[in-house]
Amino acid sequence: MANMINIPETCQPASIILKPKREKSLLNRHPWVFSGAIARTDGQPRPGDTVDVLTADGRWLTRGAYSPQSQIRVRAWSFDQAQAIDTGFFDKRLQRALDLRRQLLADTDTNANRLVAGESDGLPGLIVDRYDCWVVCQFLSAGTERWKSIIVECLDHLVPNLIGIYERSDVDIRKKEGLVPATGRLSGAEPPDQVDIRENGCRYRVDVKGGHKTGFYLDQRDNRACVAVYAKGADMLNAFAYTGGFAVAALRAGAAHVVNIDSSASALDLARTHVALNGLDSARVDHVIGDVFSLLRRYRADDRSFDVIVLDPPKFVNAKSDLMRASRGYKDINRLAFELLRPGGTLFTFSCSGLMGRDLFQKIVADAALDAGRHALILHWLNQSPDHPTALNFPEGSYLKGLVCRVV
Ligand code: SAH
């Protein structure tokens, strides 16, 4: 019988030959080969096929997935020439990723987390999140698309207590890989519209089929716990609240009152549900649908003030050319937040734009405090939670950064 999956596990891979002196990043084990570095292709690889990448003088560098439509023409699977790219390879890489998360979440009351973080887990373009007994995947590259059925099979036997695997590859970056959006059941049962999860004692309900990303901002888990430390007795403003993750953590820790602001009515509906789900008093929370930029101005005009403010805006920088405009946006909301903070108050300010560097972000926040006439101290630098790790050879994997500033 012919192999139905039609994956050339044993064929001689095509070769990508780099231009002279373009091998440095691969020697540093950065997993991307840009189209501009390529001199020629020997063979006729199809999208997602495994190719070998060689220096101009024929030295072997890496084996990766070919993506003819993308500027990132090859994404490295392995830097070991003896490593075949086959079912066993995916099984091992996934096992390694899952082992790390098992250790990270041992002894916590948390059953939702990222299982696979793409390049940083040695699986470029693959995102896998777990919500209790459900797994939600994004296949963001030609290579992961090609190996989808194998990856799903591996997850099926590696993830304990699994009921179903669902695909949420409904993201624009697939276009750059020549892929169309894809969503739906991949294995097992179809998840319900809302999946209940636990995170450090908080309960949340996640829309895995329609929510942002794969449904929930899992990357903020440790930062929600950090907000809880400062929340006791606080009057808190949670700007860009989405489904109120920070609000629940703060209220459970004893916050006096939280205002959740978001432009999405459906996100705030779920935020309201979360208050009840956690047995919290709804009188301690206001939900305001609107634009953060104008609402903060209105609060300033009304002389309102807060003890704790969380600013967790969406990604403002999608391309380097956005950086100036985005910087103005970050400075604007941070200045307003400093103006609204009471003396002794605490600001949690985030940027999830990978292209916004830490130094620049700190400078913007410092300028914002200065313009607001406030003096502030950095108490913590925050990051994405460790189930979203960053490989040292892939600094692009580090995208979420946050500062906790105390106004003195
Ligand atoms: N803090 C959230 C995640 C925030 S994601 C959490 O921990 O779960 C960013 C949110 O900002 C989204 O919910 C989006 O609807 C909202 N948003 C984007 N632009 C906005 C604006 N100008 N005013 C208010 N909300 C906005």
GROMACS .gro file of C-alpha atoms and ligand atoms in nm:
model
  434
    1MET     CA    1   0.000   0.000   0.000
    2ALA     CA    2   0.118   0.351  -0.074
    3ASN     CA    3   0.190   0.572   0.221
    4MET     CA    4  -0.131   0.780   0.252
    5ILE     CA    5   0.038   1.068   0.432
    6ASN     CA    6   0.280   1.112   0.143
    7ILE     CA    7   0.570   1.247   0.343
    8PRO     CA    8   0.908   1.179   0.188
    9GLU     CA    9   1.076   1.049   0.502
   10THR     CA   10   1.352   0.874   0.314
   11CYS     CA   11   1.400   1.079  -0.005
   12GLN     CA   12   1.724   1.267  -0.058
   13PRO     CA   13   1.642   1.622   0.052
   14ALA     CA   14   1.689   1.911  -0.190
   15SER     CA   15   1.973   2.151  -0.108
   16ILE     CA   16   1.972   2.523  -0.052
   17ILE     CA   17   2.311   2.679  -0.124
   18LEU     CA   18   2.383   3.008   0.052
   19LYS     CA   19   2.567   3.305  -0.093
   20PRO     CA   20   2.928   3.341   0.027
   21LYS     CA   21   2.961   3.461   0.389
   22ARG     CA   22   2.591   3.428   0.465
   23GLU     CA   23   2.623   3.134   0.707
   24LYS     CA   24   2.701   3.326   1.026
   25SER     CA   25   2.351   3.326   1.178
   26LEU     CA   26   2.310   2.954   1.112
   27LEU     CA   27   2.650   2.883   1.269
   28ASN     CA   28   2.506   3.070   1.571
   29ARG     CA   29   2.209   2.835   1.546
   30HIS     CA   30   1.956   3.103   1.463
   31PRO     CA   31   1.680   2.900   1.297
   32TRP     CA   32   1.585   3.126   1.005
   33VAL     CA   33   1.727   3.144   0.651
   34PHE     CA   34   1.615   3.457   0.468
   35SER     CA   35   1.556   3.448   0.093
   36GLY     CA   36   1.824   3.714   0.035
   37ALA     CA   37   2.095   3.485   0.173
   38ILE     CA   38   2.026   3.210  -0.081
   39ALA     CA   39   2.233   3.167  -0.398
   40ARG     CA   40   2.051   2.868  -0.548
   41THR     CA   41   1.833   2.566  -0.486
   42ASP     CA   42   1.939   2.221  -0.605
   43GLY     CA   43   1.629   2.008  -0.659
   44GLN     CA   44   1.262   2.108  -0.661
   45PRO     CA   45   1.139   2.117  -0.305
   46ARG     CA   46   0.770   2.176  -0.243
   47PRO     CA   47   0.632   2.391   0.041
   48GLY     CA   48   0.712   2.227   0.375
   49ASP     CA   49   0.962   1.978   0.229
   50THR     CA   50   1.275   1.909   0.427
   51VAL     CA   51   1.585   2.067   0.272
   52ASP     CA   52   1.954   2.072   0.360
   53VAL     CA   53   2.119   2.413   0.380
   54LEU     CA   54   2.484   2.436   0.271
   55THR     CA   55   2.748   2.709   0.264
   56ALA     CA   56   2.865   2.848  -0.070
   57ASP     CA   57   3.156   2.602  -0.058
   58GLY     CA   58   2.936   2.304   0.019
   59ARG     CA   59   2.959   2.265   0.399
   60TRP     CA   60   2.644   2.128   0.566
   61LEU     CA   61   2.476   2.378   0.803
   62THR     CA   62   2.127   2.270   0.889
   63ARG     CA   63   1.818   2.074   0.787
   64GLY     CA   64   1.490   2.261   0.779
   65ALA     CA   65   1.151   2.321   0.624
   66TYR     CA   66   1.132   2.496   0.288
   67SER     CA   67   0.880   2.776   0.239
   68PRO     CA   68   0.903   2.917  -0.114
   69GLN     CA   69   0.659   3.206  -0.060
   70SER     CA   70   0.803   3.336   0.265
   71GLN     CA   71   1.092   3.577   0.318
   72ILE     CA   72   1.193   3.321   0.580
   73ARG     CA   73   1.269   3.064   0.314
   74VAL     CA   74   1.389   2.789   0.548
   75ARG     CA   75   1.319   2.727   0.919
   76ALA     CA   76   1.571   2.496   1.081
   77TRP     CA   77   1.451   2.171   1.233
   78SER     CA   78   1.794   2.045   1.334
   79PHE     CA   79   2.162   2.139   1.338
   80ASP     CA   80   2.264   1.774   1.365
   81GLN     CA   81   2.345   1.623   1.026
   82ALA     CA   82   2.264   1.274   1.152
   83GLN     CA   83   1.910   1.377   1.257
   84ALA     CA   84   1.640   1.257   1.018
   85ILE     CA   85   1.324   1.466   1.012
   86ASP     CA   86   1.061   1.201   1.070
   87THR     CA   87   0.793   1.096   1.317
   88GLY     CA   88   1.056   1.009   1.578
   89PHE     CA   89   1.203   1.360   1.552
   90PHE     CA   90   0.868   1.527   1.625
   91ASP     CA   91   0.792   1.281   1.901
   92LYS     CA   92   1.121   1.361   2.076
   93ARG     CA   93   1.094   1.738   2.039
   94LEU     CA   94   0.736   1.738   2.167
   95GLN     CA   95   0.828   1.511   2.456
   96ARG     CA   96   1.108   1.749   2.556
   97ALA     CA   97   0.872   2.049   2.544
   98LEU     CA   98   0.608   1.869   2.751
   99ASP     CA   99   0.863   1.754   3.012
  100LEU     CA  100   0.963   2.116   3.076
  101ARG     CA  101   0.600   2.223   3.132
  102ARG     CA  102   0.532   1.929   3.358
  103GLN     CA  103   0.815   2.046   3.582
  104LEU     CA  104   0.708   2.412   3.567
  105LEU     CA  105   0.351   2.339   3.674
  106ALA     CA  106   0.413   2.061   3.925
  107ASP     CA  107   0.249   2.147   4.259
  108THR     CA  108   0.054   2.443   4.115
  109ASP     CA  109  -0.321   2.474   4.088
  110THR     CA  110  -0.295   2.543   3.714
  111ASN     CA  111  -0.427   2.334   3.428
  112ALA     CA  112  -0.378   2.567   3.132
  113ASN     CA  113  -0.042   2.647   2.979
  114ARG     CA  114   0.164   2.667   2.662
  115LEU     CA  115   0.303   2.326   2.572
  116VAL     CA  116   0.503   2.427   2.265
  117ALA     CA  117   0.644   2.773   2.190
  118GLY     CA  118   0.757   2.744   1.828
  119GLU     CA  119   1.121   2.820   1.749
  120SER     CA  120   1.220   2.826   2.117
  121ASP     CA  121   1.113   2.463   2.154
  122GLY     CA  122   1.292   2.364   1.833
  123LEU     CA  123   0.962   2.343   1.643
  124PRO     CA  124   0.952   2.659   1.428
  125GLY     CA  125   0.602   2.781   1.357
  126LEU     CA  126   0.422   2.551   1.601
  127ILE     CA  127   0.217   2.680   1.895
  128VAL     CA  128   0.042   2.431   2.122
  129ASP     CA  129  -0.162   2.538   2.424
  130ARG     CA  130  -0.343   2.317   2.674
  131TYR     CA  131  -0.670   2.414   2.840
  132ASP     CA  132  -0.755   2.140   3.090
  133CYS     CA  133  -0.832   1.834   2.872
  134TRP     CA  134  -0.821   2.024   2.542
  135VAL     CA  135  -0.527   2.110   2.321
  136VAL     CA  136  -0.536   2.405   2.081
  137CYS     CA  137  -0.273   2.435   1.805
  138GLN     CA  138  -0.154   2.696   1.559
  139PHE     CA  139   0.042   2.582   1.254
  140LEU     CA  140   0.214   2.900   1.137
  141SER     CA  141   0.471   2.776   0.885
  142ALA     CA  142   0.482   2.564   0.571
  143GLY     CA  143   0.689   2.308   0.765
  144THR     CA  144   0.441   2.262   1.049
  145GLU     CA  145   0.156   2.251   0.796
  146ARG     CA  146   0.331   1.969   0.613
  147TRP     CA  147   0.382   1.768   0.933
  148LYS     CA  148   0.044   1.853   1.087
  149SER     CA  149  -0.101   1.503   1.095
  150ILE     CA  150   0.218   1.357   1.245
  151ILE     CA  151   0.233   1.632   1.509
  152VAL     CA  152  -0.132   1.571   1.600
  153GLU     CA  153  -0.070   1.195   1.629
  154CYS     CA  154   0.228   1.256   1.857
  155LEU     CA  155   0.032   1.500   2.077
  156ASP     CA  156  -0.251   1.248   2.094
  157HIS     CA  157  -0.034   0.995   2.271
  158LEU     CA  158   0.194   1.236   2.461
  159VAL     CA  159  -0.059   1.466   2.631
  160PRO     CA  160  -0.224   1.297   2.930
  161ASN     CA  161  -0.605   1.312   2.984
  162LEU     CA  162  -0.664   1.459   2.642
  163ILE     CA  163  -1.020   1.476   2.505
  164GLY     CA  164  -0.958   1.662   2.181
  165ILE     CA  165  -0.720   1.868   1.969
  166TYR     CA  166  -0.848   2.182   1.796
  167GLU     CA  167  -0.682   2.403   1.536
  168ARG     CA  168  -0.680   2.784   1.558
  169SER     CA  169  -0.457   2.867   1.261
  170ASP     CA  170  -0.674   3.171   1.185
  171VAL     CA  171  -0.391   3.425   1.186
  172ASP     CA  172  -0.261   3.664   0.921
  173ILE     CA  173   0.100   3.547   0.934
  174ARG     CA  174  -0.002   3.223   0.764
  175LYS     CA  175  -0.050   3.433   0.448
  176LYS     CA  176   0.324   3.503   0.442
  177GLU     CA  177   0.378   3.127   0.420
  178GLY     CA  178   0.126   3.093   0.137
  179LEU     CA  179  -0.122   2.925   0.371
  180VAL     CA  180  -0.491   3.001   0.413
  181PRO     CA  181  -0.653   3.027   0.758
  182ALA     CA  182  -0.764   2.696   0.907
  183THR     CA  183  -0.973   2.615   1.214
  184GLY     CA  184  -1.153   2.307   1.339
  185ARG     CA  185  -1.128   1.975   1.514
  186LEU     CA  186  -0.806   1.783   1.448
  187SER     CA  187  -0.853   1.483   1.674
  188GLY     CA  188  -1.088   1.348   1.942
  189ALA     CA  189  -1.396   1.547   2.037
  190GLU     CA  190  -1.475   1.907   1.942
  191PRO     CA  191  -1.424   2.137   2.242
  192PRO     CA  192  -1.726   2.311   2.394
  193ASP     CA  193  -1.768   2.684   2.324
  194GLN     CA  194  -1.616   2.760   2.663
  195VAL     CA  195  -1.358   2.555   2.850
  196ASP     CA  196  -1.316   2.604   3.226
  197ILE     CA  197  -0.957   2.630   3.348
  198ARG     CA  198  -0.777   2.693   3.676
  199GLU     CA  199  -0.475   2.918   3.717
  200ASN     CA  200  -0.307   2.959   4.058
  201GLY     CA  201  -0.642   2.918   4.231
  202CYS     CA  202  -0.833   3.152   3.993
  203ARG     CA  203  -1.099   3.011   3.765
  204TYR     CA  204  -1.145   3.126   3.408
  205ARG     CA  205  -1.368   3.033   3.118
  206VAL     CA  206  -1.192   3.028   2.781
  207ASP     CA  207  -1.341   3.067   2.435
  208VAL     CA  208  -1.092   2.839   2.261
  209LYS     CA  209  -1.274   2.856   1.926
  210GLY     CA  210  -1.314   3.233   1.898
  211GLY     CA  211  -1.106   3.407   2.167
  212HIS     CA  212  -0.782   3.597   2.108
  213LYS     CA  213  -0.476   3.384   2.026
  214THR     CA  214  -0.583   3.035   2.132
  215GLY     CA  215  -0.837   3.184   2.375
  216PHE     CA  216  -0.647   3.321   2.673
  217TYR     CA  217  -0.333   3.524   2.752
  218LEU     CA  218  -0.144   3.237   2.912
  219ASP     CA  219   0.179   3.437   2.883
  220GLN     CA  220   0.061   3.672   3.161
  221ARG     CA  221   0.014   3.397   3.423
  222ASP     CA  222   0.308   3.487   3.646
  223ASN     CA  223   0.237   3.858   3.603
  224ARG     CA  224  -0.121   3.810   3.722
  225ALA     CA  225   0.031   3.653   4.034
  226CYS     CA  226   0.261   3.956   4.067
  227VAL     CA  227  -0.035   4.199   4.048
  228ALA     CA  228  -0.201   4.000   4.326
  229VAL     CA  229   0.093   4.085   4.555
  230TYR     CA  230   0.019   4.459   4.527
  231ALA     CA  231  -0.359   4.442   4.506
  232LYS     CA  232  -0.472   4.406   4.867
  233GLY     CA  233  -0.712   4.689   4.952
  234ALA     CA  234  -0.636   4.865   4.622
  235ASP     CA  235  -0.855   5.067   4.393
  236MET     CA  236  -0.741   4.925   4.062
  237LEU     CA  237  -0.777   5.020   3.699
  238ASN     CA  238  -0.732   4.729   3.456
  239ALA     CA  239  -0.692   4.886   3.112
  240PHE     CA  240  -0.708   4.658   2.806
  241ALA     CA  241  -0.871   4.402   3.033
  242TYR     CA  242  -0.980   4.141   2.773
  243THR     CA  243  -1.164   3.885   2.989
  244GLY     CA  244  -1.043   4.038   3.315
  245GLY     CA  245  -0.760   3.800   3.403
  246PHE     CA  246  -0.573   4.059   3.609
  247ALA     CA  247  -0.896   4.170   3.778
  248VAL     CA  248  -0.979   3.822   3.909
  249ALA     CA  249  -0.625   3.774   4.045
  250ALA     CA  250  -0.642   4.116   4.215
  251LEU     CA  251  -0.992   4.075   4.360
  252ARG     CA  252  -0.910   3.731   4.498
  253ALA     CA  253  -0.606   3.887   4.664
  254GLY     CA  254  -0.828   4.146   4.831
  255ALA     CA  255  -0.847   4.443   4.593
  256ALA     CA  256  -1.120   4.682   4.709
  257HIS     CA  257  -1.246   4.767   4.360
  258VAL     CA  258  -1.145   4.712   3.996
  259VAL     CA  259  -1.247   4.895   3.680
  260ASN     CA  260  -1.206   4.672   3.372
  261ILE     CA  261  -1.182   4.868   3.046
  262ASP     CA  262  -1.189   4.704   2.705
  263SER     CA  263  -1.322   4.793   2.361
  264SER     CA  264  -1.469   4.445   2.321
  265ALA     CA  265  -1.816   4.390   2.470
  266SER     CA  266  -1.790   4.011   2.438
  267ALA     CA  267  -1.455   4.006   2.622
  268LEU     CA  268  -1.611   4.207   2.906
  269ASP     CA  269  -1.912   3.971   2.915
  270LEU     CA  270  -1.671   3.692   2.993
  271ALA     CA  271  -1.492   3.917   3.246
  272ARG     CA  272  -1.830   3.955   3.423
  273THR     CA  273  -1.876   3.577   3.417
  274HIS     CA  274  -1.532   3.539   3.577
  275VAL     CA  275  -1.634   3.754   3.874
  276ALA     CA  276  -1.927   3.520   3.948
  277LEU     CA  277  -1.729   3.205   3.868
  278ASN     CA  278  -1.477   3.299   4.138
  279GLY     CA  279  -1.747   3.379   4.393
  280LEU     CA  280  -1.649   3.747   4.398
  281ASP     CA  281  -1.882   4.037   4.476
  282SER     CA  282  -1.993   4.202   4.152
  283ALA     CA  283  -2.022   4.537   4.336
  284ARG     CA  284  -1.642   4.539   4.352
  285VAL     CA  285  -1.604   4.553   3.971
  286ASP     CA  286  -1.708   4.797   3.699
  287HIS     CA  287  -1.695   4.696   3.335
  288VAL     CA  288  -1.649   4.981   3.092
  289ILE     CA  289  -1.668   4.929   2.717
  290GLY     CA  290  -1.462   5.195   2.544
  291ASP     CA  291  -1.134   5.329   2.418
  292VAL     CA  292  -0.858   5.337   2.681
  293PHE     CA  293  -0.694   5.647   2.531
  294SER     CA  294  -1.008   5.858   2.568
  295LEU     CA  295  -1.133   5.703   2.893
  296LEU     CA  296  -0.803   5.774   3.071
  297ARG     CA  297  -0.834   6.137   2.959
  298ARG     CA  298  -1.189   6.149   3.090
  299TYR     CA  299  -1.083   6.004   3.426
  300ARG     CA  300  -0.810   6.267   3.449
  301ALA     CA  301  -1.061   6.544   3.375
  302ASP     CA  302  -1.289   6.396   3.645
  303ASP     CA  303  -0.998   6.389   3.897
  304ARG     CA  304  -1.023   6.015   3.945
  305SER     CA  305  -0.727   5.829   4.087
  306PHE     CA  306  -0.617   5.469   4.152
  307ASP     CA  307  -0.374   5.273   4.368
  308VAL     CA  308  -0.288   5.018   4.101
  309ILE     CA  309  -0.308   5.053   3.724
  310VAL     CA  310  -0.248   4.772   3.473
  311LEU     CA  311  -0.178   4.870   3.112
  312ASP     CA  312  -0.168   4.566   2.885
  313PRO     CA  313  -0.231   4.700   2.536
  314PRO     CA  314  -0.240   4.492   2.217
  315LYS     CA  315   0.066   4.477   1.995
  316PHE     CA  316   0.128   4.833   1.869
  317VAL     CA  317   0.434   4.744   1.656
  318ASN     CA  318   0.379   4.508   1.363
  319ALA     CA  319   0.672   4.631   1.153
  320LYS     CA  320   0.983   4.838   1.222
  321SER     CA  321   0.815   5.126   1.041
  322ASP     CA  322   0.547   5.134   1.316
  323LEU     CA  323   0.799   5.198   1.592
  324MET     CA  324   0.773   5.579   1.607
  325ARG     CA  325   0.394   5.585   1.605
  326ALA     CA  326   0.377   5.300   1.854
  327SER     CA  327   0.623   5.474   2.087
  328ARG     CA  328   0.393   5.775   2.095
  329GLY     CA  329   0.101   5.547   2.179
  330TYR     CA  330   0.288   5.376   2.464
  331LYS     CA  331   0.405   5.711   2.598
  332ASP     CA  332   0.055   5.857   2.584
  333ILE     CA  333  -0.113   5.582   2.790
  334ASN     CA  334   0.177   5.559   3.035
  335ARG     CA  335   0.176   5.935   3.094
  336LEU     CA  336  -0.197   5.928   3.156
  337ALA     CA  337  -0.158   5.632   3.392
  338PHE     CA  338   0.112   5.812   3.594
  339GLU     CA  339  -0.120   6.111   3.620
  340LEU     CA  340  -0.400   5.889   3.751
  341LEU     CA  341  -0.190   5.709   4.013
  342ARG     CA  342  -0.214   5.811   4.377
  343PRO     CA  343   0.114   5.874   4.561
  344GLY     CA  344   0.251   5.533   4.658
  345GLY     CA  345   0.056   5.379   4.370
  346THR     CA  346   0.186   5.103   4.144
  347LEU     CA  347   0.185   5.084   3.765
  348PHE     CA  348   0.204   4.753   3.579
  349THR     CA  349   0.286   4.846   3.222
  350PHE     CA  350   0.339   4.598   2.940
  351SER     CA  351   0.442   4.581   2.578
  352CYS     CA  352   0.386   4.260   2.383
  353SER     CA  353   0.554   4.403   2.073
  354GLY     CA  354   0.865   4.196   2.004
  355LEU     CA  355   1.007   4.481   1.795
  356MET     CA  356   0.992   4.717   2.093
  357GLY     CA  357   1.319   4.655   2.279
  358ARG     CA  358   1.345   4.660   2.656
  359ASP     CA  359   1.571   4.965   2.667
  360LEU     CA  360   1.339   5.166   2.446
  361PHE     CA  361   1.035   5.059   2.647
  362GLN     CA  362   1.200   5.162   2.973
  363LYS     CA  363   1.293   5.497   2.819
  364ILE     CA  364   0.936   5.557   2.704
  365VAL     CA  365   0.799   5.479   3.050
  366ALA     CA  366   1.063   5.705   3.209
  367ASP     CA  367   0.973   5.991   2.971
  368ALA     CA  368   0.604   5.936   3.047
  369ALA     CA  369   0.666   5.966   3.423
  370LEU     CA  370   0.871   6.279   3.368
  371ASP     CA  371   0.597   6.441   3.158
  372ALA     CA  372   0.343   6.349   3.425
  373GLY     CA  373   0.564   6.513   3.687
  374ARG     CA  374   0.598   6.187   3.882
  375HIS     CA  375   0.903   6.022   4.029
  376ALA     CA  376   0.888   5.644   4.012
  377LEU     CA  377   1.099   5.340   4.095
  378ILE     CA  378   1.121   5.016   3.900
  379LEU     CA  379   1.024   4.733   4.136
  380HIS     CA  380   1.022   4.445   3.887
  381TRP     CA  381   1.099   4.371   3.526
  382LEU     CA  382   0.836   4.124   3.406
  383ASN     CA  383   0.847   3.874   3.123
  384GLN     CA  384   0.629   3.619   2.953
  385SER     CA  385   0.579   3.320   3.183
  386PRO     CA  386   0.839   3.041   3.150
  387ASP     CA  387   0.610   2.807   2.960
  388HIS     CA  388   0.675   3.064   2.683
  389PRO     CA  389   1.055   3.032   2.696
  390THR     CA  390   1.307   3.208   2.472
  391ALA     CA  391   1.586   3.005   2.315
  392LEU     CA  392   1.915   3.191   2.360
  393ASN     CA  393   1.981   3.159   1.987
  394PHE     CA  394   1.635   3.304   1.910
  395PRO     CA  395   1.598   3.640   2.087
  396GLU     CA  396   1.289   3.711   1.873
  397GLY     CA  397   1.111   3.463   2.098
  398SER     CA  398   1.111   3.718   2.377
  399TYR     CA  399   0.820   3.952   2.305
  400LEU     CA  400   0.636   4.034   2.628
  401LYS     CA  401   0.797   4.276   2.867
  402GLY     CA  402   0.658   4.463   3.161
  403LEU     CA  403   0.767   4.712   3.424
  404VAL     CA  404   0.627   4.748   3.772
  405CYS     CA  405   0.679   5.107   3.882
  406ARG     CA  406   0.606   5.256   4.223
  407VAL     CA  407   0.527   5.625   4.233
  408VAL     CA  408   0.704   5.784   4.528
  409SAH     N1  409  -0.480   4.198   2.984
  409SAH     C1  410  -0.548   4.095   2.910
  409SAH     C2  411  -0.503   4.087   2.766
  409SAH     C3  412  -0.515   4.216   2.689
  409SAH     S1  413  -0.514   4.195   2.517
  409SAH     C4  414  -0.534   3.961   2.982
  409SAH     O1  415  -0.446   3.948   3.070
  409SAH     O2  416  -0.608   3.869   2.951
  409SAH     C5  417  -0.552   4.355   2.461
  409SAH     C6  418  -0.697   4.393   2.477
  409SAH     O3  419  -0.708   4.531   2.443
  409SAH     C7  420  -0.797   4.321   2.389
  409SAH     O4  421  -0.895   4.262   2.469
  409SAH     C8  422  -0.860   4.430   2.300
  409SAH     O5  423  -0.999   4.412   2.283
  409SAH     C9  424  -0.834   4.553   2.381
  409SAH     N2  425  -0.818   4.681   2.309
  409SAH    C10  426  -0.746   4.706   2.197
  409SAH     N3  427  -0.745   4.839   2.169
  409SAH    C11  428  -0.819   4.899   2.267
  409SAH    C12  429  -0.852   5.035   2.296
  409SAH     N4  430  -0.807   5.134   2.219
  409SAH     N5  431  -0.928   5.060   2.404
  409SAH    C13  432  -0.972   4.959   2.483
  409SAH     N6  433  -0.941   4.829   2.462
  409SAH    C14  434  -0.866   4.800   2.355
   0.00000   0.00000   0.00000
